[in-house]
Coordinates of C-alpha atoms in Angstrom, one line a residue:
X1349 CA -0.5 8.6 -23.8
X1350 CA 1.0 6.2 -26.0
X1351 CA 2.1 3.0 -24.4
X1352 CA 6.3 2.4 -23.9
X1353 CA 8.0 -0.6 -24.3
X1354 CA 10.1 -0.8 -20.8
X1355 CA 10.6 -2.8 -17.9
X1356 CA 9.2 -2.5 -14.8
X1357 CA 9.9 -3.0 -11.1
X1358 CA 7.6 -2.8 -8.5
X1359 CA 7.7 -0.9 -5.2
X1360 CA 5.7 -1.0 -1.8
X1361 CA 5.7 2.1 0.2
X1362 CA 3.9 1.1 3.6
X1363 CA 4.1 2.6 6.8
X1364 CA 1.1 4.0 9.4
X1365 CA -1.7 5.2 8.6
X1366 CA -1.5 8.8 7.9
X1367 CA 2.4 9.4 7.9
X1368 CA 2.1 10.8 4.3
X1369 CA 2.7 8.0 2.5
X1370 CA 0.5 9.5 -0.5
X1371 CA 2.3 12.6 0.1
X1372 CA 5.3 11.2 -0.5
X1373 CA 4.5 9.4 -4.2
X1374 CA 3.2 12.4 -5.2
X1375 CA 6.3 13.6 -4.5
X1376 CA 8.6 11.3 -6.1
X1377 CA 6.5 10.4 -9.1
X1378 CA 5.5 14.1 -10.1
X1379 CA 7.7 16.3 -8.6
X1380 CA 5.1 18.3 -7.1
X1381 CA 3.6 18.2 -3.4
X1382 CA 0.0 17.5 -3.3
X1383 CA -2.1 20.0 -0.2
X1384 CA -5.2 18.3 0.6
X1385 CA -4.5 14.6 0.4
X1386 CA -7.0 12.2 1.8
X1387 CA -7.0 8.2 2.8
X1388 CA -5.8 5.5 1.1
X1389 CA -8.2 2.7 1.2
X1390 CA -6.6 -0.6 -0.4
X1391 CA -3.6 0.3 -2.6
X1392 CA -2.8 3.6 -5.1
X1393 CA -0.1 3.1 -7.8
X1394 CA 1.7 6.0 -9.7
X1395 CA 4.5 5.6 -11.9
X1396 CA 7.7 7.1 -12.4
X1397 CA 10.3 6.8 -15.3
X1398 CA 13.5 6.1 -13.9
X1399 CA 17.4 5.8 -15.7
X1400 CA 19.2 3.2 -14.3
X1401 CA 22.7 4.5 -14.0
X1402 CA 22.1 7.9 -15.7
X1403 CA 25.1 9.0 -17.3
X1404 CA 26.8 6.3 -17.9
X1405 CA 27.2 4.1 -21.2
X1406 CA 24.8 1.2 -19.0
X1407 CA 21.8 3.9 -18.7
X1408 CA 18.5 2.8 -19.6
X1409 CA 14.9 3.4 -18.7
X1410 CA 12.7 1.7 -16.7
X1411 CA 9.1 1.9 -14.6
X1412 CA 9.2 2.4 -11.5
X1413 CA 5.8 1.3 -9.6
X1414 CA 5.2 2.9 -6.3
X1415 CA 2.1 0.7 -4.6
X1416 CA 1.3 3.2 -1.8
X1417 CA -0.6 0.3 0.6
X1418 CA -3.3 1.6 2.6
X1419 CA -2.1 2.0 6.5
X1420 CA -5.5 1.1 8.3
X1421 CA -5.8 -1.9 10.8
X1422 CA -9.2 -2.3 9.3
X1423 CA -7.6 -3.8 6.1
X1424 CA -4.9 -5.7 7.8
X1425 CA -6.2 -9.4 7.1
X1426 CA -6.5 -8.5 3.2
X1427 CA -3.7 -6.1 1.8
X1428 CA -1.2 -9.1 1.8
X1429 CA -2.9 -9.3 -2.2
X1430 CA -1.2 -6.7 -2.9
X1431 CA 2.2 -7.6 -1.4
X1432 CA 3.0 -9.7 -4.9
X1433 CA 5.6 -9.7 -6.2
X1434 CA 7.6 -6.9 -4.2
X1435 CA 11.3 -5.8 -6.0
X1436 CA 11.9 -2.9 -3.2
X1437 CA 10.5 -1.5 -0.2
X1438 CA 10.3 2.0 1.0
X1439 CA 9.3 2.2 4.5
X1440 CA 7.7 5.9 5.8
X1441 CA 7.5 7.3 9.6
X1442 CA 6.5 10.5 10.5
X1443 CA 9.2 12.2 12.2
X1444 CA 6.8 13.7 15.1
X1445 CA 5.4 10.4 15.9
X1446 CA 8.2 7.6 17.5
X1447 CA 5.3 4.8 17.3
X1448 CA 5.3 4.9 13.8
X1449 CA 8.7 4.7 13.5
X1450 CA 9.1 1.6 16.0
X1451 CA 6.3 -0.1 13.9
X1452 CA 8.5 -0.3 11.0
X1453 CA 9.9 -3.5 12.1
X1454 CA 5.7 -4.9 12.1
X1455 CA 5.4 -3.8 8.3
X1456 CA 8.9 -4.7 7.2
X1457 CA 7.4 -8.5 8.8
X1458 CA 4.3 -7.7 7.5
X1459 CA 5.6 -7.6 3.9
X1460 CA 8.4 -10.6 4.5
X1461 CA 5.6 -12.6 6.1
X1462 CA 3.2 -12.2 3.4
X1463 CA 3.0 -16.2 2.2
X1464 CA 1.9 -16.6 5.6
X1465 CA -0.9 -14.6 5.3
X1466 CA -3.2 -16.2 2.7
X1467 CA -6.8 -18.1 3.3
X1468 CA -7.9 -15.5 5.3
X1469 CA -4.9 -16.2 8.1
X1470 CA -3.2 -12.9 8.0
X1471 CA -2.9 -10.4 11.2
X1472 CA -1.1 -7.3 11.7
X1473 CA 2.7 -8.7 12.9
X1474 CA 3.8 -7.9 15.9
X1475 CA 7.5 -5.9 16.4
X1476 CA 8.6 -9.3 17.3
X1477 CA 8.4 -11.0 13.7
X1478 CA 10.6 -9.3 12.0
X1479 CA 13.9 -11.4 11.5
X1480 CA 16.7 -9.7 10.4
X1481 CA 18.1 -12.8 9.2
X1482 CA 15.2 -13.3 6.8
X1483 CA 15.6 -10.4 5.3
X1484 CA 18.6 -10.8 5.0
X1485 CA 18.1 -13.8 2.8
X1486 CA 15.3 -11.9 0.9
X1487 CA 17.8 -10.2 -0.7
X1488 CA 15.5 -7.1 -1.1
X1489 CA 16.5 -3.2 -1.2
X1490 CA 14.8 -0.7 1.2
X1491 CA 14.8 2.7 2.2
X1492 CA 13.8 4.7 5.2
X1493 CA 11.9 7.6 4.7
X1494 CA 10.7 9.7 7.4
X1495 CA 8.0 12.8 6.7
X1496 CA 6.8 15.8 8.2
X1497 CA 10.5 17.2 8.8
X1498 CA 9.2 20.4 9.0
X1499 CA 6.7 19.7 12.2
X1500 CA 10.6 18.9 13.9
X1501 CA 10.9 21.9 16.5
X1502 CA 14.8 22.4 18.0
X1503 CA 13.8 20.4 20.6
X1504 CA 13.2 17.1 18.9
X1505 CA 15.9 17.2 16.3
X1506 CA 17.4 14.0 17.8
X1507 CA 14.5 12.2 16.7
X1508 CA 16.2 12.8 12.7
X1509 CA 19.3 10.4 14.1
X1510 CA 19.6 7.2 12.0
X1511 CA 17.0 4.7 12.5
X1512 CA 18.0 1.3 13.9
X1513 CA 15.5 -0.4 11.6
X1514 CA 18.0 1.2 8.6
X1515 CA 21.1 0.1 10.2
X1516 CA 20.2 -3.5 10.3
X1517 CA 18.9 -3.7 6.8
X1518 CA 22.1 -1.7 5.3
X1519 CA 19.2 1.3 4.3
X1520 CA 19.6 4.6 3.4
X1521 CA 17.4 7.1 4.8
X1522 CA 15.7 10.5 3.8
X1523 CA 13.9 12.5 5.7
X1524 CA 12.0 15.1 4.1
X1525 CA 9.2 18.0 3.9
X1526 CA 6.7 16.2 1.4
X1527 CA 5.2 19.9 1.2
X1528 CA 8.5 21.2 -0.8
X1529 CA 9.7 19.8 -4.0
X1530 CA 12.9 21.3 -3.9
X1531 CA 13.5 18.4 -0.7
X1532 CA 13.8 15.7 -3.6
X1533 CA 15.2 18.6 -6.1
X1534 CA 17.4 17.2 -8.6
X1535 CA 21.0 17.2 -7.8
X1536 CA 19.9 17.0 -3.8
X1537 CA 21.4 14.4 -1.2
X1538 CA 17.7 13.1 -1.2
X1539 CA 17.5 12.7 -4.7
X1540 CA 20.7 11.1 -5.0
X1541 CA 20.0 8.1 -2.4
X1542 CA 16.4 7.9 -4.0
X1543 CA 18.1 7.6 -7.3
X1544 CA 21.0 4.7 -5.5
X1545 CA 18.0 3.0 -4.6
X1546 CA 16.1 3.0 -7.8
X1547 CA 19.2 1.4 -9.2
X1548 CA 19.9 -1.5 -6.5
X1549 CA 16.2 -2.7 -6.9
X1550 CA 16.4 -2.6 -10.9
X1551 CA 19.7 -4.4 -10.5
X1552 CA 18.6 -7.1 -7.7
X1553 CA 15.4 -7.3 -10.5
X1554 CA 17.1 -7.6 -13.4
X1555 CA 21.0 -7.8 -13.6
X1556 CA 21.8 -10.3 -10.3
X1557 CA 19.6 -13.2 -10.9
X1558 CA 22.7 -15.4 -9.9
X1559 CA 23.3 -13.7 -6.7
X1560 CA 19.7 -13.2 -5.3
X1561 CA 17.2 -14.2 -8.1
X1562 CA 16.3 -17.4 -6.4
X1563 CA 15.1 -15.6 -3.4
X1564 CA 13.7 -12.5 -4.7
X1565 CA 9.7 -12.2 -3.7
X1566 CA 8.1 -12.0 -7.2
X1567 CA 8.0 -14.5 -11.2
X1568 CA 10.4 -14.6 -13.2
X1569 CA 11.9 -11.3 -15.2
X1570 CA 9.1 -10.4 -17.9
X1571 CA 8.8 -7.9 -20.1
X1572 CA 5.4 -6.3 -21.0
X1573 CA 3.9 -3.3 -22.8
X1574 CA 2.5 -1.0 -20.5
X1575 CA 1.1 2.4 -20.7
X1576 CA -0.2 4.9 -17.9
X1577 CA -3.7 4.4 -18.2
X1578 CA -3.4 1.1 -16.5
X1579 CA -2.5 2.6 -13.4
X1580 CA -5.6 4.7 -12.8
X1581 CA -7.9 1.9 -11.8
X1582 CA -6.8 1.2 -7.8
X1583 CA -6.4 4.8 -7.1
X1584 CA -8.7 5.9 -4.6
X1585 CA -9.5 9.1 -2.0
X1586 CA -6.2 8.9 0.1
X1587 CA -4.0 11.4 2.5
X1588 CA -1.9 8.7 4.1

């Protein structure tokens, strides 16, 4: 494929291991679910082409990076490498499990934390170190995604209520089938806060430098030719 002369942002998706955070990339980037998925082991990138306020006389085309990061304990001390720079955050929980969604808070740290973790120093961050006042000087978008909506029986539908962890950072949230495509169908409620997202992280990268530039995570705005090929060489056997 030829390369394209766009911008990019970059996007971690991180959550526990096997919460279908693969799943849900495959999802978003190709519009198509994938059936047999198996583990991420270090990072995965896919790439999706996304308008930045589509259908209006500002619309224009970007990359959108999704780094799925590997959800083991086992790679704890070292997946902070890839935690640079970060432009948005998409933190996933599976909807049967309420550990994985109470460990949000550890990633969300995990991520904020991440200049803390060089030399060989980092750890898996306890609940306790996230601080919802550094984030809120980070100045970075998230979204809450929680999976497996379908596993839900009628008497665990209150698990679907909004998530704390979304509250405090002013998220939206999805939750979603990752084995139906017609869940982030075009025109959808889904789609539409995935889309809303897209757009705040494009325009906290590239149009608000005044407002949150000095504190995003990440150099200064660049502009690069890339082309998909460059994305093949960290993807790896995954089904988280």
């Amino acid at each position: 494929m030829a390369s394209m002369d766009l911008e990019k942002v970059r996007i971690l998706v991180v959550g526990d291991s096997g919460v279908g955070k693969s799943s849900l990339v495959q999802l978003v980037c190709h519009s198509q679910p994938v059936l047999n998925p198996g583990w991420t082991i270090g990072a995965s990138v896919e790439v999706k082409i996304h308008d930045y306020k589509e259908g209006t006389p500002s619309q224009k085309s970007y990359f959108a990076e999704f780094w799925d990061i590997g959800g083991s304990v086992d790679h704890a001390t070292s997946r902070h490498i890839f935690y640079n720079p970060v432009h948005g955050i998409i933190l996933v929980h599976d909807l049967t499990n309420r550990k994985s969604h109470s460990n949000l808070r550890r990633w969300l740290g995990e991520v904020l934390n991440k200049d803390h973790s060089n030399n060989g120093t980092s750890r898996h961050y306890s609940s306790g170190d996230y601080d919802p006042e550094q984030f809120a000087g980070s100045h970075i978008p998230v979204l809450v995604i929680g999976t497996k909506q379908d596993q839900l029986d009628s008497n665990r539908q209150t698990i679907k209520q909004i998530s704390s962890i979304a509250e405090e950072c002013g998220a939206d949230e999805i939750n979603l089938d990752c084995t139906q495509a017609r869940h982030l169908a075009p025109g959808s409620t889904n789609a539409v806060k995935l889309s809303r997202f897209l757009d705040k992280v494009i325009e906290r990268r590239y149009f608000a430098r005044d407002a949150g530039g000095s504190t995003q995570m990440g150099p200064p705005q660049e502009r690069r030719r890339i082309s998909r090929q460059q994305y093949g060489v960290m993807k790896t056997t995954h089904a988280d």
